[in-house]
CSV table of C-alpha atoms in Angstrom, one decimal:
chain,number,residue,atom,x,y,z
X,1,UNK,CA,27.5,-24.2,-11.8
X,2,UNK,CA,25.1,-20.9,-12.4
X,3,UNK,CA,23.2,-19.9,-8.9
X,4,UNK,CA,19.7,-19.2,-9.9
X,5,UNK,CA,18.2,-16.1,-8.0
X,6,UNK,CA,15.4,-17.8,-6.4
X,7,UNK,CA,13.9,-14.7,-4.9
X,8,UNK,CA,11.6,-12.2,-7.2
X,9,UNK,CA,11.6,-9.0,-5.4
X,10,UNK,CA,8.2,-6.8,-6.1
X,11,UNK,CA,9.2,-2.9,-6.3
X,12,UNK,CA,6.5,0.0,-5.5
X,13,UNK,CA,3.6,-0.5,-7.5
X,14,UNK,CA,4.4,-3.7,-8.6
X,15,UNK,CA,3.3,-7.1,-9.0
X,16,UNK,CA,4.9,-10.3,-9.1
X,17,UNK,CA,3.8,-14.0,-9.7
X,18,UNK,CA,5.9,-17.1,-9.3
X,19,UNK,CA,5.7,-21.0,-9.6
X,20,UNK,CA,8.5,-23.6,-9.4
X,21,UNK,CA,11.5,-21.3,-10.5
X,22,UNK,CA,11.2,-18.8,-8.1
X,23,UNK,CA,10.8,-20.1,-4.2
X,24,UNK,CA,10.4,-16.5,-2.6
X,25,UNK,CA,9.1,-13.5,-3.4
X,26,UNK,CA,10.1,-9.8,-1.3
X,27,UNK,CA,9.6,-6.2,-0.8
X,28,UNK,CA,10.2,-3.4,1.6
X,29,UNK,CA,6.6,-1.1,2.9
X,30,UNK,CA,5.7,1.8,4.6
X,31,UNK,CA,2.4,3.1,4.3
X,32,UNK,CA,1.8,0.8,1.3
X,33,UNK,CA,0.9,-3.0,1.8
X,34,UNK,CA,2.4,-6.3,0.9
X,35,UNK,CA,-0.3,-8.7,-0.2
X,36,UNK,CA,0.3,-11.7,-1.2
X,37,UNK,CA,-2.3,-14.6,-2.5
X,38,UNK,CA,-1.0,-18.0,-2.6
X,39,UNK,CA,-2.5,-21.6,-3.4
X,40,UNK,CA,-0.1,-24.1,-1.7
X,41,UNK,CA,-1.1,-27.0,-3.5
X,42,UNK,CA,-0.6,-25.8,-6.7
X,43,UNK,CA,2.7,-23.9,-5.7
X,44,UNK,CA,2.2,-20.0,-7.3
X,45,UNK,CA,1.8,-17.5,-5.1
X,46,UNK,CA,1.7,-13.7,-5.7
X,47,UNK,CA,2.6,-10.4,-4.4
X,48,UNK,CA,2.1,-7.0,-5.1
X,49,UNK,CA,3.0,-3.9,-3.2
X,50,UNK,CA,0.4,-1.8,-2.7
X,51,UNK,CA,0.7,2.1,-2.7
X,52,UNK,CA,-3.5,3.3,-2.8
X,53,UNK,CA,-6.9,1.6,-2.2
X,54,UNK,CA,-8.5,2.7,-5.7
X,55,UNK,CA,-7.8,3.7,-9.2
X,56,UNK,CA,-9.6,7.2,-9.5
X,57,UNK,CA,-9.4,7.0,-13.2
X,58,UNK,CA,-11.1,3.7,-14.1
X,59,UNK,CA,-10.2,4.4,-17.8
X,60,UNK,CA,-6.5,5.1,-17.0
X,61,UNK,CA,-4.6,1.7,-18.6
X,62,UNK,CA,-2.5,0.0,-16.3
X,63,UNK,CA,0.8,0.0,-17.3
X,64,UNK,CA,2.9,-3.2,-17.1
X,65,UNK,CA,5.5,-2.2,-14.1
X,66,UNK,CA,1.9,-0.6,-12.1
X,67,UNK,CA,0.3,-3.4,-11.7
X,68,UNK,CA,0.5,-3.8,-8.4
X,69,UNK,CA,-0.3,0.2,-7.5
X,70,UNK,CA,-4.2,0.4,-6.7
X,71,UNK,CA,-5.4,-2.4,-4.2
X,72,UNK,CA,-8.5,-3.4,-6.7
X,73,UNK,CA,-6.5,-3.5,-9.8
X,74,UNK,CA,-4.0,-5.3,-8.0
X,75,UNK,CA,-6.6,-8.3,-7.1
X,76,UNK,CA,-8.1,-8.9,-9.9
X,77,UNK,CA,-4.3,-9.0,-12.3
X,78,UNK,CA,-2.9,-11.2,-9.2
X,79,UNK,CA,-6.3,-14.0,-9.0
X,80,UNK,CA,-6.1,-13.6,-12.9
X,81,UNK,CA,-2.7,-14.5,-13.2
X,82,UNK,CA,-2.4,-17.1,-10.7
X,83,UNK,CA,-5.8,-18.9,-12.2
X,84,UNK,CA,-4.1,-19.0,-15.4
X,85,UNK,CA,-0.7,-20.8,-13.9
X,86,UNK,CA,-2.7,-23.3,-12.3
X,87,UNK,CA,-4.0,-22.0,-9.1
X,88,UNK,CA,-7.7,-23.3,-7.9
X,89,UNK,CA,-9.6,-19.8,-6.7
X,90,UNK,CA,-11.1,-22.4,-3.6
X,91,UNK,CA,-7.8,-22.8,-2.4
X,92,UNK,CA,-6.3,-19.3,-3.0
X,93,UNK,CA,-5.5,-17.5,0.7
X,94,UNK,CA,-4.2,-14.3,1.8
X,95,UNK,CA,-1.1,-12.6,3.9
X,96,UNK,CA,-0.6,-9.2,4.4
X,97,UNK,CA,1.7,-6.9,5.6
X,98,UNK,CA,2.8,-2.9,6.2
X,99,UNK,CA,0.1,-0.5,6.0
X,100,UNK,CA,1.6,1.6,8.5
X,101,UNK,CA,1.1,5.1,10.1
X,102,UNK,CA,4.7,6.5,9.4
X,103,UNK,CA,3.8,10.2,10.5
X,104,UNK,CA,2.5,10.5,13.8
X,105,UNK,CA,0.2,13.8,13.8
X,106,UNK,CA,-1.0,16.2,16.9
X,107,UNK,CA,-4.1,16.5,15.4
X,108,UNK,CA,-4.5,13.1,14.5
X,109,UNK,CA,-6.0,13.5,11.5
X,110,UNK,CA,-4.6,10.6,9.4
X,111,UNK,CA,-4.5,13.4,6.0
X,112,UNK,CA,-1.7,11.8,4.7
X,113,UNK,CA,-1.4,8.3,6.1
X,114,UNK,CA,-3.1,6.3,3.6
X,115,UNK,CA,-1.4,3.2,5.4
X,116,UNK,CA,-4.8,2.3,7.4
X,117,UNK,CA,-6.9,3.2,4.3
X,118,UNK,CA,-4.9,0.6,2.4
X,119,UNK,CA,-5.6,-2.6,5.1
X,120,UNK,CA,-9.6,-1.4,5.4
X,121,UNK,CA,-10.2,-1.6,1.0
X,122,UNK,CA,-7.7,-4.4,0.6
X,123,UNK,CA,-9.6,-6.7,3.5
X,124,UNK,CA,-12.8,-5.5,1.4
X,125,UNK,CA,-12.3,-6.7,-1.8
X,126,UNK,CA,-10.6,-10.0,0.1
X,127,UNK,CA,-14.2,-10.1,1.6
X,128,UNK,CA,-15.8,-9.7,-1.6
X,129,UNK,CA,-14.0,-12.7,-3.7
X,130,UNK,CA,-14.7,-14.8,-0.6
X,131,UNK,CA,-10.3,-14.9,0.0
X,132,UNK,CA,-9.3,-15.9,4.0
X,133,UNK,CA,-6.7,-13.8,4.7
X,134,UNK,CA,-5.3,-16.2,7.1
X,135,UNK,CA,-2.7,-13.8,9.0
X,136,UNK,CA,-1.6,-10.3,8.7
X,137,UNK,CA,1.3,-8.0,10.5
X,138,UNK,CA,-0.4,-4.5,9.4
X,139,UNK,CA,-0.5,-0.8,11.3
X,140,UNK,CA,1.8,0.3,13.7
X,141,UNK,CA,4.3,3.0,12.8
X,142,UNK,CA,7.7,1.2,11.2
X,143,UNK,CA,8.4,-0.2,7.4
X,144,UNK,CA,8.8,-3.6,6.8
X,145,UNK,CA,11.0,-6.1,4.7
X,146,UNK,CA,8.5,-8.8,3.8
X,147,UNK,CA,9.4,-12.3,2.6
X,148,UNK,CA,6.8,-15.0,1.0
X,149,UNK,CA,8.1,-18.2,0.8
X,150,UNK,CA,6.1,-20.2,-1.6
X,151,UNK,CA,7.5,-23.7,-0.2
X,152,UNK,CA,6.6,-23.1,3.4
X,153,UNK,CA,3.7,-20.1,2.6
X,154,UNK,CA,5.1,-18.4,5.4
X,155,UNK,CA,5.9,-14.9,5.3
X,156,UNK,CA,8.5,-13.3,7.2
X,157,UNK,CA,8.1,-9.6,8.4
X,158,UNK,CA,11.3,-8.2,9.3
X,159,UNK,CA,12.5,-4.6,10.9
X,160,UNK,CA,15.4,-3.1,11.1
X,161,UNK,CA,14.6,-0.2,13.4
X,162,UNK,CA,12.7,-2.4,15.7
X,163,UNK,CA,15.1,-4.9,15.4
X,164,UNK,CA,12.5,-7.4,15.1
X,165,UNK,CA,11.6,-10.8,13.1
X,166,UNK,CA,7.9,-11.9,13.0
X,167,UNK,CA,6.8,-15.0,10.8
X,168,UNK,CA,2.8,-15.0,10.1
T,1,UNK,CA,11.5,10.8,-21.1
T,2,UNK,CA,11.0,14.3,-18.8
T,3,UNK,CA,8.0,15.9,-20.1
T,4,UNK,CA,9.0,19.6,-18.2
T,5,UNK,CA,13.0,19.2,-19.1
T,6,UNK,CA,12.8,22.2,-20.5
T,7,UNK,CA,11.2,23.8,-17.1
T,8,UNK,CA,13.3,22.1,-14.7
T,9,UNK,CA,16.1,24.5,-15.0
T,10,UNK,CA,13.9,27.7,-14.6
T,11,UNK,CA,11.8,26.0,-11.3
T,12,UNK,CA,15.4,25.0,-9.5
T,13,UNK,CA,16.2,28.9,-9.8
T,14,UNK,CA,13.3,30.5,-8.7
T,15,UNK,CA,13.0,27.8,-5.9
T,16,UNK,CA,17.0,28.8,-5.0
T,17,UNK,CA,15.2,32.5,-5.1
T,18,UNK,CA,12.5,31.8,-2.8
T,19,UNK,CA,14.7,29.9,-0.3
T,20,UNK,CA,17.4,32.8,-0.1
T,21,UNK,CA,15.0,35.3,0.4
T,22,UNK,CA,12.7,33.9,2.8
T,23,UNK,CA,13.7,30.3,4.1
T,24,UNK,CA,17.3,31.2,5.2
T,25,UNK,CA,16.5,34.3,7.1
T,26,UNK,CA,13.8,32.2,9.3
T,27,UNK,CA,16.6,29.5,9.8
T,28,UNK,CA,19.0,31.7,10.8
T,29,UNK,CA,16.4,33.2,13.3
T,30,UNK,CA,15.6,29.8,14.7
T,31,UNK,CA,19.1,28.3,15.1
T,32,UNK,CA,20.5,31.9,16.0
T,33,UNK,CA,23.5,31.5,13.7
T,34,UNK,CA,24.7,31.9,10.3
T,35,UNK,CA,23.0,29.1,7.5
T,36,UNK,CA,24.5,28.0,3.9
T,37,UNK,CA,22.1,26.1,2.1
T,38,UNK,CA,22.5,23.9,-1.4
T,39,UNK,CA,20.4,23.3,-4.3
T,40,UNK,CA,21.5,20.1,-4.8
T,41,UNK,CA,19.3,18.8,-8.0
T,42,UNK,CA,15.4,19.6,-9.3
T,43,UNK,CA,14.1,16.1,-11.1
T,44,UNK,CA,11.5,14.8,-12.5
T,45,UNK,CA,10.9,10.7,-11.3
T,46,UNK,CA,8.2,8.5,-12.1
T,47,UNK,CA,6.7,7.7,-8.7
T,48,UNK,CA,7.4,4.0,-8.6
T,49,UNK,CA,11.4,4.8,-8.9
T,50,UNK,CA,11.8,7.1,-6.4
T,51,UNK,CA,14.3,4.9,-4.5
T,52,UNK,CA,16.5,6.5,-7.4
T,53,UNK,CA,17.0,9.7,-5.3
T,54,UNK,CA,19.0,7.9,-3.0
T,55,UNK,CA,21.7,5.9,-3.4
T,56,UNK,CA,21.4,2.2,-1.6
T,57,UNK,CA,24.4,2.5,1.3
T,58,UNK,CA,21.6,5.7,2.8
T,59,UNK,CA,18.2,3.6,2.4
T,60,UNK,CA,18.6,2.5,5.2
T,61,UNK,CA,19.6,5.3,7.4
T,62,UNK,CA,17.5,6.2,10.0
T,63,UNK,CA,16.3,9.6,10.1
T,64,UNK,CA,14.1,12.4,11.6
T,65,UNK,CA,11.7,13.8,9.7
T,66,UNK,CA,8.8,16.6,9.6
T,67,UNK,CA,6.5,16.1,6.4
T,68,UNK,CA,4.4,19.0,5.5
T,69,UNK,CA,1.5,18.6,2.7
T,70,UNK,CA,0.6,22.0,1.1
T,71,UNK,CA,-2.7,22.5,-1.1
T,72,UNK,CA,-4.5,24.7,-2.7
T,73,UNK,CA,-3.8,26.1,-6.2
T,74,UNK,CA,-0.8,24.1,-5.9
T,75,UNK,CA,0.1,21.0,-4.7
T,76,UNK,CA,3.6,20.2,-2.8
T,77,UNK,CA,4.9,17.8,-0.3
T,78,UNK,CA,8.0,19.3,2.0
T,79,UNK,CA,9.8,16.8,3.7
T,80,UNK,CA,12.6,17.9,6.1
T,81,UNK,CA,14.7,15.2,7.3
T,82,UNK,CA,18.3,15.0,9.2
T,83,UNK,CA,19.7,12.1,10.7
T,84,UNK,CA,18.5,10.8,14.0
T,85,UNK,CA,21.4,11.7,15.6
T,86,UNK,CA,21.5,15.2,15.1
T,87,UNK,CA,18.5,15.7,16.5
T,88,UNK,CA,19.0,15.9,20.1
T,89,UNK,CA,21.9,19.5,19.2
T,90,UNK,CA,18.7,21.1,17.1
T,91,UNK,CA,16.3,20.2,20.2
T,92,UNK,CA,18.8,21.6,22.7
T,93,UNK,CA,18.3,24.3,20.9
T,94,UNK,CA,15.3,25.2,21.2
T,95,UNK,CA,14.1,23.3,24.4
T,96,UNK,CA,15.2,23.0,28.6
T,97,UNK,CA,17.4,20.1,28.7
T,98,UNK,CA,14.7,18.0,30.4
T,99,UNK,CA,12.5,17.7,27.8
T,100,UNK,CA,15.6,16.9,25.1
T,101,UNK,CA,16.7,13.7,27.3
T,102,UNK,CA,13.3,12.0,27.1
T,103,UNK,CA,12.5,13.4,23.9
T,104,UNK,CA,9.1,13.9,24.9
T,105,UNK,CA,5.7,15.7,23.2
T,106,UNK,CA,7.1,19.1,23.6
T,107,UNK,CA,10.1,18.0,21.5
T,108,UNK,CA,8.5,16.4,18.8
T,109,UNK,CA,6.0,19.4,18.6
T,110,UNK,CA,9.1,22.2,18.9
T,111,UNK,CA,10.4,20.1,15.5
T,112,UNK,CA,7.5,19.9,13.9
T,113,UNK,CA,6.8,23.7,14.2
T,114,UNK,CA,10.6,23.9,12.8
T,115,UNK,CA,9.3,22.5,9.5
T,116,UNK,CA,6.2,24.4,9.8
T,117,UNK,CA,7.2,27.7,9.7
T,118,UNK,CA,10.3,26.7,7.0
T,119,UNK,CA,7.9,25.5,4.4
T,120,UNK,CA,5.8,28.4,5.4
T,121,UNK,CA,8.5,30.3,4.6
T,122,UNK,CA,8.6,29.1,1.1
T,123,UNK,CA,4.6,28.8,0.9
T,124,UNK,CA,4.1,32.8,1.6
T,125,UNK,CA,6.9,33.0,-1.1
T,126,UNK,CA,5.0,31.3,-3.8
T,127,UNK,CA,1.8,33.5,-2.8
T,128,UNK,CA,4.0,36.9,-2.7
T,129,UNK,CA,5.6,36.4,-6.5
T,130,UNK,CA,2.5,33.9,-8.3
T,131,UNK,CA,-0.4,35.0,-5.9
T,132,UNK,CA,-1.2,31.6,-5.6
T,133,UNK,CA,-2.7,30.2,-2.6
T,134,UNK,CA,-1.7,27.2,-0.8
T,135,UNK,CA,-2.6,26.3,2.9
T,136,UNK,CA,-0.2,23.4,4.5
T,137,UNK,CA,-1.9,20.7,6.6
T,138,UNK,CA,-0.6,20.1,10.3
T,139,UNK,CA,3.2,18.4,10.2
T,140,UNK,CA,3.9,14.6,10.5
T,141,UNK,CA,7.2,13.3,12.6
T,142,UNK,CA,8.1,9.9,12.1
T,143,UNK,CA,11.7,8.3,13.0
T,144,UNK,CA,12.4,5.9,10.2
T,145,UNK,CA,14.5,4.5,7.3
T,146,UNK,CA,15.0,7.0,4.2
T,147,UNK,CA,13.4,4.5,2.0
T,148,UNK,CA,10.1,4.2,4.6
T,149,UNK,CA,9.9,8.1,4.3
T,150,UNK,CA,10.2,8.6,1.0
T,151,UNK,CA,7.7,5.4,-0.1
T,152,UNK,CA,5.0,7.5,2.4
T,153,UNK,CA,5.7,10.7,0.5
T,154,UNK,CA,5.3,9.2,-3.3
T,155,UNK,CA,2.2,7.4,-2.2
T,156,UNK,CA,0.3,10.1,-1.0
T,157,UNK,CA,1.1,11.7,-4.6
T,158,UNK,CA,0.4,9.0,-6.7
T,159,UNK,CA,-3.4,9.6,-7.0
T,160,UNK,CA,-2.7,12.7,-8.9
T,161,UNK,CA,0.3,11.7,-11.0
T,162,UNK,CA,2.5,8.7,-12.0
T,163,UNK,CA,5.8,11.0,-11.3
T,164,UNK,CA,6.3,14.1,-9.2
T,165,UNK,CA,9.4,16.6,-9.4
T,166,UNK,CA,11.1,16.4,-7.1
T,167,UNK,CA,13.9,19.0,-5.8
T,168,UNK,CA,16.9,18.3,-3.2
T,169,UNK,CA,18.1,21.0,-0.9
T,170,UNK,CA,21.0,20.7,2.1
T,171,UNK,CA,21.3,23.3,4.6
T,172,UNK,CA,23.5,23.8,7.3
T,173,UNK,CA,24.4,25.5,10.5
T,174,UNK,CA,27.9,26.9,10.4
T,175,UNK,CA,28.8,27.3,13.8
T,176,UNK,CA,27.0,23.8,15.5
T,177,UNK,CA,27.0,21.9,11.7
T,178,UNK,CA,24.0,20.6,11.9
T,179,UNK,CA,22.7,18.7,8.6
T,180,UNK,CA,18.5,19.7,7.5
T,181,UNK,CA,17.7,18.0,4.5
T,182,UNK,CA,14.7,18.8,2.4
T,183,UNK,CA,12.7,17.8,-0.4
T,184,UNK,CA,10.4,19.7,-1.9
T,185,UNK,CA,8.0,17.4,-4.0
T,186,UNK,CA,5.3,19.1,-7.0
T,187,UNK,CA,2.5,17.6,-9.4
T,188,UNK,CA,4.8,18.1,-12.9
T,189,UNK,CA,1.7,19.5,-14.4
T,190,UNK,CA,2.1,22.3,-12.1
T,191,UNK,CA,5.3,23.4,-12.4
T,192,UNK,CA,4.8,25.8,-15.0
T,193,UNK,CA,2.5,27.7,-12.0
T,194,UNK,CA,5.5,28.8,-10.4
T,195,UNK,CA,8.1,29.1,-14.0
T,196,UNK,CA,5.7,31.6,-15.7
């Protein structure tokens, strides 16, 4: 018997959306942030790992494997996508996860940790396209593996320096 | 396809230059004994694969690390890292043993200022032979996974570029071995800054 991988796993930048055939979808962050929207009912749910809050190029095409890289793009392909699997928008929620502070600074200055810059535009545009984001395990200082499971829409934080497992 | 191929070759030698010259003599002066160094390879990624620079059995390996941003007329990331558990010989060091045991402030700072003056080293090298100017922000510390380090590093360039070049250098103390491992992390559109 062939063992279907049940489990899409998003890389940096990218952007996954599954239905039926896939049950789970995954990723490892830092700085960037795991969002994922999901409509229950309908059974698709998305992810996308997010590395920046905003295109700075507007013109710049999105490539294929980037879709996933700037928090706004990242929205609209993911509510898009979903809509056109099945997904109602009034049912569509949110989860997030990662956005963290990796690089602890004396001066505090936060130049290169884009991690809480991430949480505060992606929390935004959820505000703006009227999307609860029911839970989130964002900030602190360590990377995450994040799991999505689109049967139970629980999402499973895990960290292996902490040693720690969090479900949201 | 590598769009500076051609320039890769020329950047790895005058970076080897730059690092014999100036970041090896400052090493040597802060660990007070004789330092080898090796260029292992100069690359050009595409941001989004950058877990291609490490092979999967280190991903996960925890590590110390000081992460420098430089700008100006150029734009580099340094990131020195060495496995957590060589970080309490290259504290000793440099520090009284009390503050080494709790790893406190003083520690993390006396690191950080390691990877300070290093990438200075190779910052007023770059201004001596190309005059260019570059300033470096204060250093980060962070104890964490390879991967987590490196995803940090490639997001903070991704607003200026969809890949960076990246290159890959070990050096080592020969008397107490210890490990420093640094990446040294450009815009590709500015390389040819430093090849001309």
């Amino acid at each position: 018997m062939i063992q279907m991988n049940r489990v899409a796993e998003v890389k940096m930048g990218g952007l996954e959306i599954i239905t039926g055939d896939k049950s789970e979808l995954k990723t490892f962050v830092g700085s960037c942030v795991a969002i994922c929207l999901y409509d229950i009912y309908a059974k698709v749910a998305s992810m996308a790992h997010i590395m920046l809050p905003k295109k700075l190029n507007e013109k710049k095409q999105t490539v294929e494997e980037e879709r996933g890289k700037y928090a706004d793009d990242a929205l609209m392909h993911m509510m898009d996508g979903m809509i056109q699997l099945g997904a109602d928008p009034k049912r569509i929620q949110a989860k997030m996860a990662g956005g963290a502070a990796i690089f602890s600074h004396e001066s505090e200055t936060g130049l290169f940790n884009v991690g809480p810059r991430n949480i505060s535009a992606i929390k935004q545009i959820l505000h703006e396209n009227n999307i609860p984001l029911v839970s989130e395990d964002t900030g602190a200082n360590f990377g995450r593996w994040v799991k999505f499971s689109l049967n139970s829409g629980e999402m499973t934080i895990t960290s292996n320096l902490k040693k720690t497992e969090k479900i949201i | 396809m590598l769009k500076y191929a051609d320039n890769l070759q020329q950047l790895e030698q005058v970076l080897d230059s730059y690092i014999a010259a100036k970041t090896i003599p400052s090493l040597n002066v802060i660990l007070e004994e004789p330092i080898s160094y090796f260029l292992k390879k100069t690359q050009e990624i595409t941001i989004t694969n950058f877990d291609s620079l490490i092979p999967d059995s280190e991903k996960m390996n925890v590590m110390s690390a000081v992460y420098v941003k430089c700008s100006g007329d150029l734009h580099i990331g340094v990131l020195w890292y060495m496995l957590e558990k060589e970080l309490k010989p290259l504290a000793k060091k440099l520090l009284p043993e009390s503050h080494v045991n709790e790893f406190d402030k003083l520690a993390i700072s006396s690191i950080s200022e390691i990877g300070n003056i290093l990438t200075a080293s190779i910052v007023n090298a770059i201004d001596n032979d190309k005059g260019c100017k570059v300033w470096s922000s204060v250093p980060g510390f962070a104890i964490e996974s390879l991967n987590t380090l490196l995803e940090v590093v490639m997001s903070d360039f991704g607003y200026h570029s969809d890949a960076v070049v990246v290159s890959a250098v070990e050096f080592r103390s020969l008397h107490s071995g210890i490990e420093l491992q640094m990446l040294l992390i450009q815009d590709p559109n500015e390389v040819e800054k430093l090849v001309v």
